[in-house]
GROMACS .gro file of C-alpha atoms in nm:
model
  375
    1UNK     CA    1   3.465   1.011  -4.666
    2UNK     CA    2   3.382   1.371  -4.750
    3UNK     CA    3   3.621   1.370  -5.045
    4UNK     CA    4   3.459   1.054  -5.182
    5UNK     CA    5   3.113   1.202  -5.141
    6UNK     CA    6   3.209   1.520  -5.323
    7UNK     CA    7   3.395   1.337  -5.599
    8UNK     CA    8   3.133   1.083  -5.710
    9UNK     CA    9   3.008   1.173  -6.059
   10UNK     CA   10   2.673   1.012  -5.982
   11UNK     CA   11   2.495   0.896  -5.669
   12UNK     CA   12   2.233   0.633  -5.602
   13UNK     CA   13   1.897   0.743  -5.472
   14UNK     CA   14   1.841   0.484  -5.200
   15UNK     CA   15   1.464   0.529  -5.197
   16UNK     CA   16   1.396   0.512  -5.569
   17UNK     CA   17   1.679   0.286  -5.680
   18UNK     CA   18   1.780   0.523  -5.957
   19UNK     CA   19   2.102   0.697  -6.037
   20UNK     CA   20   2.099   1.071  -6.060
   21UNK     CA   21   2.382   1.305  -6.159
   22UNK     CA   22   2.573   1.479  -5.882
   23UNK     CA   23   2.490   1.846  -5.843
   24UNK     CA   24   2.855   1.921  -5.771
   25UNK     CA   25   3.044   2.031  -6.085
   26UNK     CA   26   3.400   1.917  -6.154
   27UNK     CA   27   3.554   2.256  -6.074
   28UNK     CA   28   3.387   2.262  -5.734
   29UNK     CA   29   3.494   1.908  -5.647
   30UNK     CA   30   3.852   2.001  -5.746
   31UNK     CA   31   3.837   2.320  -5.537
   32UNK     CA   32   3.707   2.132  -5.233
   33UNK     CA   33   3.975   1.865  -5.258
   34UNK     CA   34   4.244   2.132  -5.306
   35UNK     CA   35   4.125   2.318  -4.998
   36UNK     CA   36   4.141   1.998  -4.794
   37UNK     CA   37   4.485   1.916  -4.935
   38UNK     CA   38   4.640   2.255  -4.860
   39UNK     CA   39   4.480   2.304  -4.519
   40UNK     CA   40   4.774   2.283  -4.276
   41UNK     CA   41   4.606   2.066  -4.013
   42UNK     CA   42   4.801   1.811  -3.816
   43UNK     CA   43   4.643   1.595  -3.547
   44UNK     CA   44   4.898   1.665  -3.274
   45UNK     CA   45   4.950   1.395  -3.013
   46UNK     CA   46   4.730   1.157  -3.212
   47UNK     CA   47   4.908   0.856  -3.063
   48UNK     CA   48   4.871   0.958  -2.700
   49UNK     CA   49   4.540   1.147  -2.691
   50UNK     CA   50   4.310   0.860  -2.783
   51UNK     CA   51   3.987   1.047  -2.716
   52UNK     CA   52   4.048   1.296  -2.999
   53UNK     CA   53   4.070   1.030  -3.270
   54UNK     CA   54   3.725   0.862  -3.244
   55UNK     CA   55   3.574   1.201  -3.159
   56UNK     CA   56   3.706   1.344  -3.486
   57UNK     CA   57   3.586   1.040  -3.683
   58UNK     CA   58   3.242   1.074  -3.524
   59UNK     CA   59   3.224   1.438  -3.627
   60UNK     CA   60   3.328   1.350  -3.983
   61UNK     CA   61   3.060   1.082  -4.007
   62UNK     CA   62   2.798   1.327  -3.882
   63UNK     CA   63   2.922   1.589  -4.126
   64UNK     CA   64   2.890   1.347  -4.420
   65UNK     CA   65   2.533   1.263  -4.322
   66UNK     CA   66   2.440   1.631  -4.303
   67UNK     CA   67   2.602   1.700  -4.638
   68UNK     CA   68   2.423   1.405  -4.798
   69UNK     CA   69   2.087   1.520  -4.664
   70UNK     CA   70   2.147   1.878  -4.774
   71UNK     CA   71   2.279   1.817  -5.125
   72UNK     CA   72   2.200   1.464  -5.240
   73UNK     CA   73   1.864   1.363  -5.095
   74UNK     CA   74   1.513   1.476  -5.182
   75UNK     CA   75   1.314   1.605  -4.888
   76UNK     CA   76   1.011   1.402  -4.994
   77UNK     CA   77   1.207   1.076  -4.962
   78UNK     CA   78   1.227   1.104  -4.584
   79UNK     CA   79   1.508   0.976  -4.363
   80UNK     CA   80   1.633   0.623  -4.422
   81UNK     CA   81   1.721   0.362  -4.161
   82UNK     CA   82   2.084   0.411  -4.264
   83UNK     CA   83   2.063   0.779  -4.171
   84UNK     CA   84   1.929   0.691  -3.826
   85UNK     CA   85   2.199   0.426  -3.776
   86UNK     CA   86   2.491   0.643  -3.887
   87UNK     CA   87   2.378   0.949  -3.693
   88UNK     CA   88   2.322   0.735  -3.382
   89UNK     CA   89   2.668   0.582  -3.414
   90UNK     CA   90   2.840   0.917  -3.462
   91UNK     CA   91   2.654   1.081  -3.173
   92UNK     CA   92   2.719   0.784  -2.942
   93UNK     CA   93   3.095   0.799  -3.005
   94UNK     CA   94   3.102   1.177  -2.977
   95UNK     CA   95   2.919   1.183  -2.643
   96UNK     CA   96   3.124   0.897  -2.498
   97UNK     CA   97   3.462   1.041  -2.595
   98UNK     CA   98   3.394   1.395  -2.475
   99UNK     CA   99   3.113   1.495  -2.237
  100UNK     CA  100   3.114   1.845  -2.386
  101UNK     CA  101   3.003   1.680  -2.711
  102UNK     CA  102   2.652   1.751  -2.581
  103UNK     CA  103   2.713   2.114  -2.674
  104UNK     CA  104   2.737   1.993  -3.033
  105UNK     CA  105   2.463   1.730  -3.027
  106UNK     CA  106   2.185   1.938  -2.869
  107UNK     CA  107   2.202   2.228  -3.122
  108UNK     CA  108   2.206   1.993  -3.420
  109UNK     CA  109   1.903   1.797  -3.296
  110UNK     CA  110   1.710   2.118  -3.232
  111UNK     CA  111   1.803   2.257  -3.574
  112UNK     CA  112   1.711   1.936  -3.753
  113UNK     CA  113   1.377   1.909  -3.576
  114UNK     CA  114   1.280   2.272  -3.637
  115UNK     CA  115   1.405   2.269  -3.996
  116UNK     CA  116   1.234   1.943  -4.094
  117UNK     CA  117   0.887   1.912  -4.237
  118UNK     CA  118   0.654   1.617  -4.208
  119UNK     CA  119   0.567   1.385  -3.919
  120UNK     CA  120   0.776   1.091  -4.042
  121UNK     CA  121   1.090   1.299  -4.082
  122UNK     CA  122   1.043   1.462  -3.743
  123UNK     CA  123   0.983   1.121  -3.586
  124UNK     CA  124   1.314   1.004  -3.734
  125UNK     CA  125   1.490   1.307  -3.585
  126UNK     CA  126   1.335   1.231  -3.244
  127UNK     CA  127   1.466   0.874  -3.265
  128UNK     CA  128   1.811   0.998  -3.367
  129UNK     CA  129   1.814   1.240  -3.073
  130UNK     CA  130   1.702   0.984  -2.814
  131UNK     CA  131   1.893   0.670  -2.916
  132UNK     CA  132   2.248   0.791  -2.842
  133UNK     CA  133   2.139   0.911  -2.497
  134UNK     CA  134   1.965   0.584  -2.413
  135UNK     CA  135   2.251   0.371  -2.547
  136UNK     CA  136   2.501   0.590  -2.364
  137UNK     CA  137   2.316   0.554  -2.033
  138UNK     CA  138   2.306   0.176  -2.075
  139UNK     CA  139   2.673   0.161  -2.171
  140UNK     CA  140   2.775   0.374  -1.873
  141UNK     CA  141   2.572   0.160  -1.632
  142UNK     CA  142   2.725  -0.162  -1.763
  143UNK     CA  143   3.077  -0.019  -1.769
  144UNK     CA  144   3.049   0.120  -1.416
  145UNK     CA  145   2.915  -0.210  -1.281
  146UNK     CA  146   3.199  -0.406  -1.439
  147UNK     CA  147   3.504  -0.179  -1.390
  148UNK     CA  148   3.402   0.068  -1.113
  149UNK     CA  149   3.589   0.364  -1.269
  150UNK     CA  150   3.683   0.669  -1.068
  151UNK     CA  151   3.456   0.965  -1.133
  152UNK     CA  152   3.614   1.228  -1.354
  153UNK     CA  153   3.698   1.567  -1.207
  154UNK     CA  154   3.493   1.870  -1.303
  155UNK     CA  155   3.810   2.076  -1.334
  156UNK     CA  156   3.802   2.074  -1.716
  157UNK     CA  157   3.451   2.219  -1.721
  158UNK     CA  158   3.552   2.484  -1.467
  159UNK     CA  159   3.852   2.614  -1.662
  160UNK     CA  160   3.701   2.958  -1.715
  161UNK     CA  161   3.588   3.016  -1.351
  162UNK     CA  162   3.931   2.898  -1.233
  163UNK     CA  163   4.102   3.147  -1.465
  164UNK     CA  164   3.877   3.430  -1.352
  165UNK     CA  165   3.935   3.348  -0.986
  166UNK     CA  166   4.314   3.334  -1.028
  167UNK     CA  167   4.325   3.663  -1.219
  168UNK     CA  168   4.111   3.834  -0.955
  169UNK     CA  169   4.332   3.706  -0.671
  170UNK     CA  170   4.643   3.835  -0.848
  171UNK     CA  171   4.491   4.174  -0.934
  172UNK     CA  172   4.323   4.233  -0.596
  173UNK     CA  173   4.490   4.012  -0.335
  174UNK     CA  174   4.369   4.229  -0.048
  175UNK     CA  175   4.008   4.250  -0.165
  176UNK     CA  176   3.899   3.899  -0.070
  177UNK     CA  177   3.717   3.793   0.243
  178UNK     CA  178   3.829   3.510   0.469
  179UNK     CA  179   3.527   3.300   0.374
  180UNK     CA  180   3.595   3.353   0.002
  181UNK     CA  181   3.962   3.264   0.041
  182UNK     CA  182   3.871   2.956   0.242
  183UNK     CA  183   3.622   2.840  -0.022
  184UNK     CA  184   3.869   2.899  -0.306
  185UNK     CA  185   4.156   2.728  -0.119
  186UNK     CA  186   3.940   2.418  -0.073
  187UNK     CA  187   3.925   2.381  -0.452
  188UNK     CA  188   4.247   2.542  -0.586
  189UNK     CA  189   4.606   2.554  -0.464
  190UNK     CA  190   4.620   2.928  -0.403
  191UNK     CA  191   4.988   2.933  -0.304
  192UNK     CA  192   5.127   2.728  -0.595
  193UNK     CA  193   4.867   2.738  -0.872
  194UNK     CA  194   4.746   3.098  -0.875
  195UNK     CA  195   5.097   3.256  -0.909
  196UNK     CA  196   5.148   3.046  -1.225
  197UNK     CA  197   4.838   3.191  -1.390
  198UNK     CA  198   4.870   3.197  -1.771
  199UNK     CA  199   4.614   3.425  -1.944
  200UNK     CA  200   4.586   3.194  -2.248
  201UNK     CA  201   4.617   2.851  -2.085
  202UNK     CA  202   4.413   2.720  -1.792
  203UNK     CA  203   4.632   2.418  -1.716
  204UNK     CA  204   4.870   2.582  -1.461
  205UNK     CA  205   4.574   2.672  -1.240
  206UNK     CA  206   4.333   2.395  -1.336
  207UNK     CA  207   4.584   2.118  -1.269
  208UNK     CA  208   4.604   2.223  -0.903
  209UNK     CA  209   4.230   2.177  -0.848
  210UNK     CA  210   4.108   1.916  -0.605
  211UNK     CA  211   3.986   1.595  -0.774
  212UNK     CA  212   3.710   1.563  -0.514
  213UNK     CA  213   3.475   1.861  -0.524
  214UNK     CA  214   3.194   1.710  -0.320
  215UNK     CA  215   3.083   1.963  -0.063
  216UNK     CA  216   3.332   2.218  -0.197
  217UNK     CA  217   3.187   2.321  -0.530
  218UNK     CA  218   2.889   2.508  -0.386
  219UNK     CA  219   3.091   2.737  -0.155
  220UNK     CA  220   3.347   2.791  -0.430
  221UNK     CA  221   3.085   2.901  -0.682
  222UNK     CA  222   2.939   3.142  -0.424
  223UNK     CA  223   3.286   3.290  -0.368
  224UNK     CA  224   3.345   3.306  -0.744
  225UNK     CA  225   3.016   3.491  -0.793
  226UNK     CA  226   3.072   3.740  -0.511
  227UNK     CA  227   3.426   3.819  -0.631
  228UNK     CA  228   3.297   3.867  -0.983
  229UNK     CA  229   3.026   4.106  -0.868
  230UNK     CA  230   3.295   4.330  -0.719
  231UNK     CA  231   3.536   4.303  -1.013
  232UNK     CA  232   3.340   4.225  -1.333
  233UNK     CA  233   3.609   4.386  -1.549
  234UNK     CA  234   3.870   4.139  -1.426
  235UNK     CA  235   3.642   3.847  -1.507
  236UNK     CA  236   3.577   3.989  -1.855
  237UNK     CA  237   3.951   4.033  -1.914
  238UNK     CA  238   4.016   3.674  -1.808
  239UNK     CA  239   3.751   3.545  -2.051
  240UNK     CA  240   3.869   3.760  -2.343
  241UNK     CA  241   4.225   3.637  -2.294
  242UNK     CA  242   4.096   3.280  -2.319
  243UNK     CA  243   3.906   3.332  -2.645
  244UNK     CA  244   4.079   3.607  -2.844
  245UNK     CA  245   4.307   3.353  -3.012
  246UNK     CA  246   4.006   3.226  -3.208
  247UNK     CA  247   3.924   3.570  -3.352
  248UNK     CA  248   4.226   3.801  -3.347
  249UNK     CA  249   4.481   3.778  -3.634
  250UNK     CA  250   4.819   3.702  -3.482
  251UNK     CA  251   5.132   3.503  -3.552
  252UNK     CA  252   5.087   3.340  -3.212
  253UNK     CA  253   4.775   3.171  -3.348
  254UNK     CA  254   4.963   2.994  -3.627
  255UNK     CA  255   4.879   2.627  -3.675
  256UNK     CA  256   5.189   2.419  -3.609
  257UNK     CA  257   5.289   2.055  -3.625
  258UNK     CA  258   5.438   1.894  -3.315
  259UNK     CA  259   5.741   1.669  -3.347
  260UNK     CA  260   5.565   1.406  -3.132
  261UNK     CA  261   5.878   1.303  -2.945
  262UNK     CA  262   5.784   1.376  -2.583
  263UNK     CA  263   5.619   1.135  -2.335
  264UNK     CA  264   5.272   1.202  -2.205
  265UNK     CA  265   5.160   1.187  -1.843
  266UNK     CA  266   5.110   0.813  -1.866
  267UNK     CA  267   5.473   0.748  -1.955
  268UNK     CA  268   5.414   0.666  -2.324
  269UNK     CA  269   5.715   0.778  -2.529
  270UNK     CA  270   5.754   0.771  -2.906
  271UNK     CA  271   6.078   0.615  -3.024
  272UNK     CA  272   6.214   0.716  -3.359
  273UNK     CA  273   6.539   0.723  -3.549
  274UNK     CA  274   6.710   1.063  -3.488
  275UNK     CA  275   6.809   1.097  -3.853
  276UNK     CA  276   6.455   1.021  -3.968
  277UNK     CA  277   6.316   1.267  -3.715
  278UNK     CA  278   6.545   1.545  -3.836
  279UNK     CA  279   6.464   1.475  -4.201
  280UNK     CA  280   6.092   1.474  -4.129
  281UNK     CA  281   6.114   1.804  -3.945
  282UNK     CA  282   6.317   1.960  -4.227
  283UNK     CA  283   6.065   1.840  -4.486
  284UNK     CA  284   5.780   1.974  -4.276
  285UNK     CA  285   5.944   2.316  -4.243
  286UNK     CA  286   6.007   2.341  -4.617
  287UNK     CA  287   5.645   2.256  -4.701
  288UNK     CA  288   5.513   2.471  -4.419
  289UNK     CA  289   5.692   2.792  -4.509
  290UNK     CA  290   5.644   2.741  -4.884
  291UNK     CA  291   5.268   2.708  -4.849
  292UNK     CA  292   5.251   3.012  -4.622
  293UNK     CA  293   5.389   3.228  -4.904
  294UNK     CA  294   5.099   3.140  -5.137
  295UNK     CA  295   4.834   3.416  -5.127
  296UNK     CA  296   4.508   3.286  -4.987
  297UNK     CA  297   4.654   2.951  -4.883
  298UNK     CA  298   4.860   3.129  -4.618
  299UNK     CA  299   4.541   3.244  -4.448
  300UNK     CA  300   4.459   2.884  -4.364
  301UNK     CA  301   4.760   2.875  -4.132
  302UNK     CA  302   4.588   3.099  -3.881
  303UNK     CA  303   4.326   2.979  -3.638
  304UNK     CA  304   4.129   3.304  -3.656
  305UNK     CA  305   4.091   3.268  -4.035
  306UNK     CA  306   3.902   2.942  -3.989
  307UNK     CA  307   3.649   3.107  -3.758
  308UNK     CA  308   3.596   3.418  -3.972
  309UNK     CA  309   3.558   3.225  -4.298
  310UNK     CA  310   3.301   3.000  -4.130
  311UNK     CA  311   3.100   3.295  -3.996
  312UNK     CA  312   3.113   3.489  -4.324
  313UNK     CA  313   3.006   3.189  -4.535
  314UNK     CA  314   2.725   3.113  -4.292
  315UNK     CA  315   2.605   3.474  -4.307
  316UNK     CA  316   2.613   3.466  -4.688
  317UNK     CA  317   2.404   3.147  -4.698
  318UNK     CA  318   2.146   3.282  -4.453
  319UNK     CA  319   2.113   3.614  -4.636
  320UNK     CA  320   2.057   3.432  -4.965
  321UNK     CA  321   1.848   3.129  -4.864
  322UNK     CA  322   1.703   3.213  -4.523
  323UNK     CA  323   1.755   3.054  -4.182
  324UNK     CA  324   1.689   2.699  -4.307
  325UNK     CA  325   2.016   2.716  -4.500
  326UNK     CA  326   2.202   2.713  -4.166
  327UNK     CA  327   2.052   2.381  -4.047
  328UNK     CA  328   2.329   2.151  -4.185
  329UNK     CA  329   2.593   2.358  -4.009
  330UNK     CA  330   2.424   2.413  -3.672
  331UNK     CA  331   2.636   2.164  -3.480
  332UNK     CA  332   2.942   2.374  -3.561
  333UNK     CA  333   2.795   2.643  -3.338
  334UNK     CA  334   2.834   2.388  -3.059
  335UNK     CA  335   3.195   2.340  -3.163
  336UNK     CA  336   3.252   2.716  -3.150
  337UNK     CA  337   3.075   2.726  -2.814
  338UNK     CA  338   3.321   2.470  -2.679
  339UNK     CA  339   3.605   2.692  -2.799
  340UNK     CA  340   3.460   2.989  -2.610
  341UNK     CA  341   3.476   2.786  -2.287
  342UNK     CA  342   3.788   2.585  -2.366
  343UNK     CA  343   4.099   2.572  -2.143
  344UNK     CA  344   4.323   2.711  -2.417
  345UNK     CA  345   4.305   3.013  -2.646
  346UNK     CA  346   4.344   2.948  -3.019
  347UNK     CA  347   4.364   2.566  -3.002
  348UNK     CA  348   4.324   2.422  -3.353
  349UNK     CA  349   4.223   2.075  -3.226
  350UNK     CA  350   3.897   2.222  -3.099
  351UNK     CA  351   3.835   2.393  -3.435
  352UNK     CA  352   3.907   2.098  -3.665
  353UNK     CA  353   3.538   2.015  -3.729
  354UNK     CA  354   3.480   2.372  -3.848
  355UNK     CA  355   3.780   2.350  -4.079
  356UNK     CA  356   3.639   2.027  -4.227
  357UNK     CA  357   3.313   2.198  -4.322
  358UNK     CA  358   3.464   2.495  -4.507
  359UNK     CA  359   3.484   2.325  -4.851
  360UNK     CA  360   3.119   2.222  -4.820
  361UNK     CA  361   3.008   2.569  -4.716
  362UNK     CA  362   3.210   2.725  -4.997
  363UNK     CA  363   3.039   2.497  -5.246
  364UNK     CA  364   2.695   2.576  -5.104
  365UNK     CA  365   2.766   2.948  -5.133
  366UNK     CA  366   2.894   2.925  -5.493
  367UNK     CA  367   2.627   2.690  -5.627
  368UNK     CA  368   2.276   2.794  -5.717
  369UNK     CA  369   2.037   2.766  -5.422
  370UNK     CA  370   1.846   2.440  -5.391
  371UNK     CA  371   1.485   2.470  -5.500
  372UNK     CA  372   1.232   2.404  -5.227
  373UNK     CA  373   1.000   2.112  -5.296
  374UNK     CA  374   0.627   2.178  -5.301
  375UNK     CA  375   0.446   2.006  -5.012
   0.00000   0.00000   0.00000
């Protein structure tokens, strides 16, 4: 969708019914498409992690709408019904697939509202912000009444506190009170989970958490807070180990492609011809290591490069055009926020939306700034 948007030589102004030339020159469209083509991103486990697929599509649809509003629409034309419909659809899918999608949706709504002028345009933003929440509440009520699903565990959202607790218990096993240990043991398997603590992956500890936290979460959070007050450095170390993969240049943060030949927890296994699998892996390795030798292109193979390029381009746009230039990219701060609280350090799946926006941000930085319309 983004490639099509960037490649059209002319676009239709939906409000005026006239064609107007695209502001994107040929060289920039070619550069954007080349960047997308060479970016070594593979949607790992795409066949067994269903939630990531519609979530990614929803983010792409939202990205296209933001790009269209930023580059191809006049501010005086206002927001069309199509904009409201597409943004509502993308936000609805994003919030239903991943609850932490709210960390993306809330910043973008705030940025759009504050960066928009005129009552009609702000009213459209208010509708866009409210509709996905109302539709989501109705969908959840109907789904719960029909299927009676089991409530999801909060363990995913507590990945960071679990990591901090485990690290503190390993570093200071004798500096924990009986009440703290009792509260932690009611939530985590201290004997089996804590010894398997992995500084960069929360799963070994998180997967031992109790699925039912009713009546246990409050005492656990009190124990977590009191332990952290005594050992703040341990908690800081645990957090830095969970996020440094998104910022620190390292071979361990290289983007890789999985062979997709292992079953998931639900017993779904991918069957493939062994000869075809070996040939595919050999082809992948040849392309992979060849591209990594190309100066500049090789940087795209590191997770930290994606984050730093995003932050540097955003800083350049703000310094040149002011804070309003950051509005189309605000929901990527939510994406980065999710990474800072994610259960894995340097996970490219969480950063894919930011990687998608880089060609657009590069074009915005290289093109002349858009002239503000007179009110």
